[in-house]
Coordinates of C-alpha atoms and ligand atoms in Angstrom, one line a residue:
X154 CA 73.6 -61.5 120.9
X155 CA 74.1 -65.2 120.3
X156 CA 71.0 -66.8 118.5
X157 CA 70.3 -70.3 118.3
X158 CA 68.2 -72.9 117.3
X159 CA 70.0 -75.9 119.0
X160 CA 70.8 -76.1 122.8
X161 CA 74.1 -77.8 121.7
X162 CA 74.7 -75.1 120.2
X163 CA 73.9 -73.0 123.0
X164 CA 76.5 -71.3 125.3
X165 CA 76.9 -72.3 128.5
X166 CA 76.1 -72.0 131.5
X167 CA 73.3 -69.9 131.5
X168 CA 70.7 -67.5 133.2
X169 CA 67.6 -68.4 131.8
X170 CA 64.1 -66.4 130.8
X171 CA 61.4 -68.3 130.0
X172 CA 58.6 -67.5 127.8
X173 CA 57.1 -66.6 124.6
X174 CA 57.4 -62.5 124.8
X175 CA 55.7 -61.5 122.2
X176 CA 56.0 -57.4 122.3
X177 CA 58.7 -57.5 124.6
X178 CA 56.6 -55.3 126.5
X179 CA 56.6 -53.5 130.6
X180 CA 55.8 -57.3 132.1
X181 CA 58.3 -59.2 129.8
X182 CA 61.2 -56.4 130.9
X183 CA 60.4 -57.4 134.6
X184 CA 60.7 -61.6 134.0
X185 CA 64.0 -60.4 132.1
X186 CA 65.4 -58.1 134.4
X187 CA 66.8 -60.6 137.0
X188 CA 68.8 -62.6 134.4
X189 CA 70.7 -59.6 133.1
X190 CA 74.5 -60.2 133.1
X191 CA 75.7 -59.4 137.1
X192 CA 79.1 -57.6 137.0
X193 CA 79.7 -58.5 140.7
X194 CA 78.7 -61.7 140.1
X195 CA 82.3 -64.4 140.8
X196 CA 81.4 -66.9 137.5
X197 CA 79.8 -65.7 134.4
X198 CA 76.3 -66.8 133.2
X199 CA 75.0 -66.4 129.8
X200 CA 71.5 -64.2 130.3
X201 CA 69.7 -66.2 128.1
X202 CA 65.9 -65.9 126.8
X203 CA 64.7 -69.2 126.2
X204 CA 61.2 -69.1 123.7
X205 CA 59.6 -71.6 121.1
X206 CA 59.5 -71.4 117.5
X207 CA 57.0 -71.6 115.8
X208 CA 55.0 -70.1 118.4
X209 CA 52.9 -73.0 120.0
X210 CA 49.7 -71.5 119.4
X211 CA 50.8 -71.3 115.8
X212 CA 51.7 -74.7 115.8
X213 CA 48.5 -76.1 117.3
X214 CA 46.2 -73.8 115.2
X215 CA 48.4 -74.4 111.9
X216 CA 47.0 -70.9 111.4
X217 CA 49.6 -68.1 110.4
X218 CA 49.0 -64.6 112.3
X219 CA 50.7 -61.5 113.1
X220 CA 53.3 -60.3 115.8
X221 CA 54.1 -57.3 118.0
X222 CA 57.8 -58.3 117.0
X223 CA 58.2 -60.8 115.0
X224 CA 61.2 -62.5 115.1
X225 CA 64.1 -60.3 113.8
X226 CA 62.2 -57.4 115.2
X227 CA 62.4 -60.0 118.8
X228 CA 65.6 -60.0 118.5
X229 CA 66.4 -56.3 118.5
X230 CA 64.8 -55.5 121.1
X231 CA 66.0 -58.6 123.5
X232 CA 69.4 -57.0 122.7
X233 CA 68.7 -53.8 123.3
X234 CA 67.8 -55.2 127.0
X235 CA 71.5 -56.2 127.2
X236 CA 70.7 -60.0 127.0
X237 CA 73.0 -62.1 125.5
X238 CA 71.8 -65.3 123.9
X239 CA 68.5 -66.7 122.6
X240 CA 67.3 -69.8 122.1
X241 CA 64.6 -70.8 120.3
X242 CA 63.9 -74.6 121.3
X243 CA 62.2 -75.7 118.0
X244 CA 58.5 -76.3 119.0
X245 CA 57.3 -79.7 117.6
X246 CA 55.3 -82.8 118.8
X247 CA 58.5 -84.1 120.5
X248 CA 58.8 -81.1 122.6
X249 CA 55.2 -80.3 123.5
X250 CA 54.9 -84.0 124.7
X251 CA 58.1 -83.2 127.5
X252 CA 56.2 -83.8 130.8
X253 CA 57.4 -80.7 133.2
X254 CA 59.8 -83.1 134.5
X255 CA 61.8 -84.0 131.7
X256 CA 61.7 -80.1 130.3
X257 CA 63.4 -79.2 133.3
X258 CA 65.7 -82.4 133.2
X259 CA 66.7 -82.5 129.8
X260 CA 66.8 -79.1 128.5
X261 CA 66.9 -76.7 131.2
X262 CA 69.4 -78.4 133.2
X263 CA 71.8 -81.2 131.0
X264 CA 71.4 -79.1 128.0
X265 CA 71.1 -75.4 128.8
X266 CA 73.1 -75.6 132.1
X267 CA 70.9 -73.0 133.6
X268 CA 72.3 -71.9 136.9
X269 CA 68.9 -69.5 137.7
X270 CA 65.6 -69.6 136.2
X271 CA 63.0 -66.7 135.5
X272 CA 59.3 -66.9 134.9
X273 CA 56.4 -64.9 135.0
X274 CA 53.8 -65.4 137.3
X275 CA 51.3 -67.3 135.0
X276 CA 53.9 -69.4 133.4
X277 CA 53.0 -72.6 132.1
X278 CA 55.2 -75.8 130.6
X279 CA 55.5 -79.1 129.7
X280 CA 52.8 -81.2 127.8
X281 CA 49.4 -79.7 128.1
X282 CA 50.9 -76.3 129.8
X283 CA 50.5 -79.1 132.9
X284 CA 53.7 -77.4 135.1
X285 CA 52.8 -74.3 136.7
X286 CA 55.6 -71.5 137.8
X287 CA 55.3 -73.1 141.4
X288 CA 55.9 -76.9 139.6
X289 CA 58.9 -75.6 137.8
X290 CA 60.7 -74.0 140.9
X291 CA 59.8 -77.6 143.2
X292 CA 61.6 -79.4 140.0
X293 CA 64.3 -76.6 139.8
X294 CA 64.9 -76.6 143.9
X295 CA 66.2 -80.5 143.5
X296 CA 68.8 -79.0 141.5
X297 CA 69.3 -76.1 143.8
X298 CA 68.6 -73.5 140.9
X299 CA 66.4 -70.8 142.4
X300 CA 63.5 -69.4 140.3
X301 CA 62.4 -66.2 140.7
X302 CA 58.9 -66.3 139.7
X303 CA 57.5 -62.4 138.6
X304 CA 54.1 -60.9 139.6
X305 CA 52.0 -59.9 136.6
X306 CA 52.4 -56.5 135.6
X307 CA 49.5 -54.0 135.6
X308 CA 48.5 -50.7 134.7
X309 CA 45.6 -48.9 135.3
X310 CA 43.1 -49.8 132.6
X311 CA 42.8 -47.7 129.4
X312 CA 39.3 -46.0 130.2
X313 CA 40.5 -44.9 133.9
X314 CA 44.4 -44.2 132.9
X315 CA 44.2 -40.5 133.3
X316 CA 41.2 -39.7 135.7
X317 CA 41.3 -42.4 137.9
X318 CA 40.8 -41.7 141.6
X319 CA 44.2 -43.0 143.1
X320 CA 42.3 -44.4 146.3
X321 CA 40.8 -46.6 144.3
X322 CA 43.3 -47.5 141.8
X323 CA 43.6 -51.0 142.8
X324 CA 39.9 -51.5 141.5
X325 CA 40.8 -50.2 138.0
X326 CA 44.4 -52.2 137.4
X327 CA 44.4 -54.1 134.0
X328 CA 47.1 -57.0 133.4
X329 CA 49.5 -55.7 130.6
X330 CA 49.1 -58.5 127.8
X331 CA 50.3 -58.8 124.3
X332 CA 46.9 -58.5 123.7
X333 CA 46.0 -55.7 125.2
X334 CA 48.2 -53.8 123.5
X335 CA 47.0 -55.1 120.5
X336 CA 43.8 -54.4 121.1
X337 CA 44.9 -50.5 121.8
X338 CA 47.0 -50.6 118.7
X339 CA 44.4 -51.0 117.1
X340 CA 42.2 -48.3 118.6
X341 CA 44.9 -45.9 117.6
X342 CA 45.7 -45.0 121.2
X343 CA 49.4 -45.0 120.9
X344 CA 50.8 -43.4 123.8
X345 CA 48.7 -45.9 125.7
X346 CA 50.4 -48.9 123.5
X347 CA 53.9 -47.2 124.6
X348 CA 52.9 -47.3 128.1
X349 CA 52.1 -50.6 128.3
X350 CA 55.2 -51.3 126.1
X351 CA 57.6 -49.2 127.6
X352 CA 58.8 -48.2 124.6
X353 CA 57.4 -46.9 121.4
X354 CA 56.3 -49.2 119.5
X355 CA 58.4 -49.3 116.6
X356 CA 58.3 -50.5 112.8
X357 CA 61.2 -52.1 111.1
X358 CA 61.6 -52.5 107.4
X359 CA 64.0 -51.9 104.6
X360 CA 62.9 -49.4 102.2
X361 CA 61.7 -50.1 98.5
X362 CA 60.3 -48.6 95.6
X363 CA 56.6 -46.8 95.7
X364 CA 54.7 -44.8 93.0
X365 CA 57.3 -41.9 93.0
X366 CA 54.5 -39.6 93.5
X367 CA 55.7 -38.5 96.6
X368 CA 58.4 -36.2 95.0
X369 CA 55.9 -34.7 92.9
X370 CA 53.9 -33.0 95.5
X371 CA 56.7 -32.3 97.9
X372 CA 56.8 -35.3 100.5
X373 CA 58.9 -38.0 99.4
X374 CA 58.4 -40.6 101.4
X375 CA 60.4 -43.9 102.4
X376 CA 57.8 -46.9 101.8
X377 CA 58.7 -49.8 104.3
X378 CA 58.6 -53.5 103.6
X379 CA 57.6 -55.0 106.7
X380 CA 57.7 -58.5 107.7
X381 CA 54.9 -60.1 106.3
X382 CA 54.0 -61.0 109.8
X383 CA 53.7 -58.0 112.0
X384 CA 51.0 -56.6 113.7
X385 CA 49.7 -53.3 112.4
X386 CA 48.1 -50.5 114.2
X387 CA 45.1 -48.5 112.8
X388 CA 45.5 -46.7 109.3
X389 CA 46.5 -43.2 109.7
X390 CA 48.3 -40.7 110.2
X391 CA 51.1 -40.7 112.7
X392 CA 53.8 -38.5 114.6
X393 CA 57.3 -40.7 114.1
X394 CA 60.8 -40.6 115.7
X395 CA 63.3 -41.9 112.8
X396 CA 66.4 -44.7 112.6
X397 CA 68.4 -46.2 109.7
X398 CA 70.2 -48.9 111.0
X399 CA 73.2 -51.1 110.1
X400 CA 74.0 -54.6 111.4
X401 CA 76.2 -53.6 113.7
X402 CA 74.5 -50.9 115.3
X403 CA 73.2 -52.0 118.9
X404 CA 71.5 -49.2 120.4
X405 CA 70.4 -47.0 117.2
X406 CA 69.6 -43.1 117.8
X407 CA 66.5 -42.1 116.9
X408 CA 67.5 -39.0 114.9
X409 CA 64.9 -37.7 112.5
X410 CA 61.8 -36.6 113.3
X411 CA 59.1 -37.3 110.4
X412 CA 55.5 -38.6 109.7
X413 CA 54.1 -41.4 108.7
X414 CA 51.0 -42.6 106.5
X415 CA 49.6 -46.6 107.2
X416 CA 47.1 -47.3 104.2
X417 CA 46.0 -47.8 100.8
X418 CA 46.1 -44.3 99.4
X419 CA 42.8 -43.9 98.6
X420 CA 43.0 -40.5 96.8
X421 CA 45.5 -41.6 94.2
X422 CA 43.6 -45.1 94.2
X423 CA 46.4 -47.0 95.6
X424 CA 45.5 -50.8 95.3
X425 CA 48.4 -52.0 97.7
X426 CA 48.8 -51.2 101.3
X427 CA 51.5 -49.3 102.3
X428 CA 53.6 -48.0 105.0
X429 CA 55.6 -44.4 104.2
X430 CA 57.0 -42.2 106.4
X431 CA 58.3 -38.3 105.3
X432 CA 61.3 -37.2 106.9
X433 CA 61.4 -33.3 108.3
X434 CA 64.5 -31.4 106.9
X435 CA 66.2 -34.3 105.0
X436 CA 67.0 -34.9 101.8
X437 CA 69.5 -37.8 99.9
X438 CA 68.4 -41.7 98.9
X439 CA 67.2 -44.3 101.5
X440 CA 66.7 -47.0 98.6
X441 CA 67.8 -50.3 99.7
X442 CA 68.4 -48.9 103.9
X443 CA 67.2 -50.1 107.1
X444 CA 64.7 -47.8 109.2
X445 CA 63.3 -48.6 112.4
X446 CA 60.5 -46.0 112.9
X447 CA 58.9 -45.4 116.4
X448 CA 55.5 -44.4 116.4
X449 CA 54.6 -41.4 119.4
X450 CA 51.2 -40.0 118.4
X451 CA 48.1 -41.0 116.6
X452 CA 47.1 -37.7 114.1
X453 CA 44.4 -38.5 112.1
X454 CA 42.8 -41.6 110.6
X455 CA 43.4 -41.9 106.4
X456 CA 41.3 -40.1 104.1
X457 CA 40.2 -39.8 100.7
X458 CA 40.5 -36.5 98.9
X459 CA 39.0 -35.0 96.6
X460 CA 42.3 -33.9 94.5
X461 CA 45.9 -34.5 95.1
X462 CA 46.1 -30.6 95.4
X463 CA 44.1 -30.9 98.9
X464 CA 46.0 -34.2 100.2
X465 CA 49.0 -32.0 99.9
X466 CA 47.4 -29.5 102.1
X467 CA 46.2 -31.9 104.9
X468 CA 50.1 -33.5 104.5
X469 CA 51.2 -29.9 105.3
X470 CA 49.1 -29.5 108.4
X471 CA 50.0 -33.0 109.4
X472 CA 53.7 -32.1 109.7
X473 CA 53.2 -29.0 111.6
X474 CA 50.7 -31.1 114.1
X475 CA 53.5 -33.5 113.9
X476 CA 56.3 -30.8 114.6
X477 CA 54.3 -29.3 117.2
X478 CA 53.9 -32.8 119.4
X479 CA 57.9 -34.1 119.1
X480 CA 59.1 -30.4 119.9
X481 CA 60.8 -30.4 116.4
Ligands
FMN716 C1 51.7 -37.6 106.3 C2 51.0 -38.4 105.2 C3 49.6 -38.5 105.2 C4 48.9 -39.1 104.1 N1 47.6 -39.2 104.2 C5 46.9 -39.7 103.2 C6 45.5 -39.8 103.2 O1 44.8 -39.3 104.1 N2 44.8 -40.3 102.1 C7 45.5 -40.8 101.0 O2 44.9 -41.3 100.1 N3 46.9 -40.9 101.0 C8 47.6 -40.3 102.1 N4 49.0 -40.3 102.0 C9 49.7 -41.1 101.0 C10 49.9 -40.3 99.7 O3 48.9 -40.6 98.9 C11 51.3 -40.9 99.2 O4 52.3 -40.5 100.0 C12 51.5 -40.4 97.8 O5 50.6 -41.0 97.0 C13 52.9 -40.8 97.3 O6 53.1 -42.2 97.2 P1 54.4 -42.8 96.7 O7 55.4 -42.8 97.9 O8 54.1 -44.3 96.3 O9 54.9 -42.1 95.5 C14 49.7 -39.7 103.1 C15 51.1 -39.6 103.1 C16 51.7 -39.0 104.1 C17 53.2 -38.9 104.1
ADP717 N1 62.7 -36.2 103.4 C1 62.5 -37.5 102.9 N2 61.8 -38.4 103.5 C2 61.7 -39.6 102.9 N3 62.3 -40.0 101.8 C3 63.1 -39.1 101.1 C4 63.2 -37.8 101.7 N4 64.0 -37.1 100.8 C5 64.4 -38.0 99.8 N5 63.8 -39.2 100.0 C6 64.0 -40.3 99.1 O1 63.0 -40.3 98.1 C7 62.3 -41.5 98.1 C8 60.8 -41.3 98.1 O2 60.4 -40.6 97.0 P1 59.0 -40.8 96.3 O3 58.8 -39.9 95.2 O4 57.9 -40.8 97.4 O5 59.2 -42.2 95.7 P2 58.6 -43.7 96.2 O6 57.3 -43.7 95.6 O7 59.6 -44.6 95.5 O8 58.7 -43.8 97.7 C9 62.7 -42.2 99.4 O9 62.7 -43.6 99.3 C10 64.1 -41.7 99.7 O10 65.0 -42.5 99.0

């Protein structure tokens, strides 16, 4: 995937997807969906994700926060869509003072050559989110570029997902929203996260040094350096499908099966927070490798123990509850 921060540097022409899409998540897939590369289509069009960097509330607010996927981890998954270009149209005062007009004008159409346009249903652009999805497909329709604009995507909510009366389903429907699943992340309620996500929701990190205690009481385990900037879900224990990945690899398998601890350790008095996971039946050095790590079930929230001796113990029953739930 080709990424770029300049539309001159952009390829041309394109299919484009607008947005922010943070979490790449069930309702972003559907505003992507009709810009994927058309094998019957005559001429080719770059499917292209158009988004801002920094993210405009970040710019307004000055205020640094955390991501579902941060960028590199935006990236990843964009590709693994089967897009094929994204831009990142530096956000600035320049660009948030565009009137709808002149963002369609000058960068959708003279710079990006978009031949189609995509947009969720609550889309908004231009200088004081003015333009609506409507405004942008009047603008477009001068150029004859259709826009497809997509309905929000729902689910049913959280409290009703699994006993819900389906006659009345349509009562209980919740959009899906970055943050929602934030907010669900952080409940620990995972398989509700990778519902609204459909996908796991997945770590990314290269692996470093820890205490090399791990070793010593018979689960080594990988710690992750995660991008400063990603979200985190609750501290615990969690069932994990495993990746190492290399720069070239596009659609990684997610071999190993494993668990993973989010926390500070209190039982050996860690004074960090970490991230570790423990790979089932493996053995060798991940020092210095890639992992993505897709999170599937919430086990148990962090503890602290009383001795090392009965951490071990929990950590034992922890993999067999982990075994047990990804049919290792
Ligand atoms: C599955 C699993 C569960 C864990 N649960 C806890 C816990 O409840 N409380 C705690 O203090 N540490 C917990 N840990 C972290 C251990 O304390 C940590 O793995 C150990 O200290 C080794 O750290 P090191 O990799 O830095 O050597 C857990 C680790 C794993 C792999
Ligand atoms: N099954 C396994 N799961 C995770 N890491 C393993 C495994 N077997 C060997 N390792 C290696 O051991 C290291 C972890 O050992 P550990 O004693 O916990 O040290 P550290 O504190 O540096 O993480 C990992 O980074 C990896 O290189």
């Amino acid at each position: 995937m080709w990424v770029t921060s300049s539309t001159e540097l952009a390829l041309t022409p394109t299919c484009v997807a607008l947005g922010k899409f943070d979490g790449v998540h069930r309702g972003h897939q559907r505003v992507i969906q009709p810009i994927l590369p058309d094998v019957t289509a005559s001429s080719h069009a770059y499917s292209t994700v158009v988004t801002f960097n920094p993210h405009p509330q970040e710019f307004f607010t000055g205020l640094a926060r955390t991501w579902l996927t941060p960028l590199d981890e935006k990236i990843f998954q964009l590709r693994s869509l089967g897009v094929e270009q994204l831009v990142l149209l530096p956000f600035d005062k320049e660009l948030s003072a565009l009137t709808p007009e002149q963002f369609v004008e000058k960068i959708l159409i003279q710079q990006l050559q978009a031949k189609r346009i995509s947009v969720g249903q609550d889309f908004c652009f231009g200088s004081n989110r003015s333009g609506t999805a409507k405004d942008l497909q009047v603008l477009a329709a001068k150029f004859d570029i259709p826009v497809t604009i997509v309905p929000i995507e729902t689910c049913a909510s959280p409290e009703r997902a699994d006993n819900s009366d389906a006659s009345d389903s349509s009562i209980h429907q919740t959009r899906i929203s970055t943050s929602l699943i934030r907010q669900v992340l952080q409940n620990g309620d995972i398989r509700q996260a990778n519902k609204l996500l459909g996908r796991p929701y997945t770590l990314i990190g290269d692996v470093i040094k820890g205490q090399q205690l791990g070793r010593t009481i018979g689960f080594p385990t990988a710690n992750l350096q995660l991008p400063k900037d990603k979200f985190l879900p609750s501290f615990g224990v969690y069932a994990v499908r495993v990746s190492t990945l290399s720069e070239t690899l596009n659609a990684p398998e997610y071999t190993y099966l494993g668990v993973m601890n989010i926390g500070n350790r209190p039982t050996v008095n860690g004074t960090y927070q970490s991230v570790e996971v423990h790979l089932f039946d493996w053995s060798g050095d991940l020092y210095g490798k890639k992992l993505a790590v897709q999170l599937e079930q919430f086990l148990r929230p962090e503890e602290k123990f009383s001795s090392v001796e009965a951490l071990k113990q929990q950590i034992q029953q922890d993999c067999i509850a982990a075994r047990a739930f990804l049919g290792g």
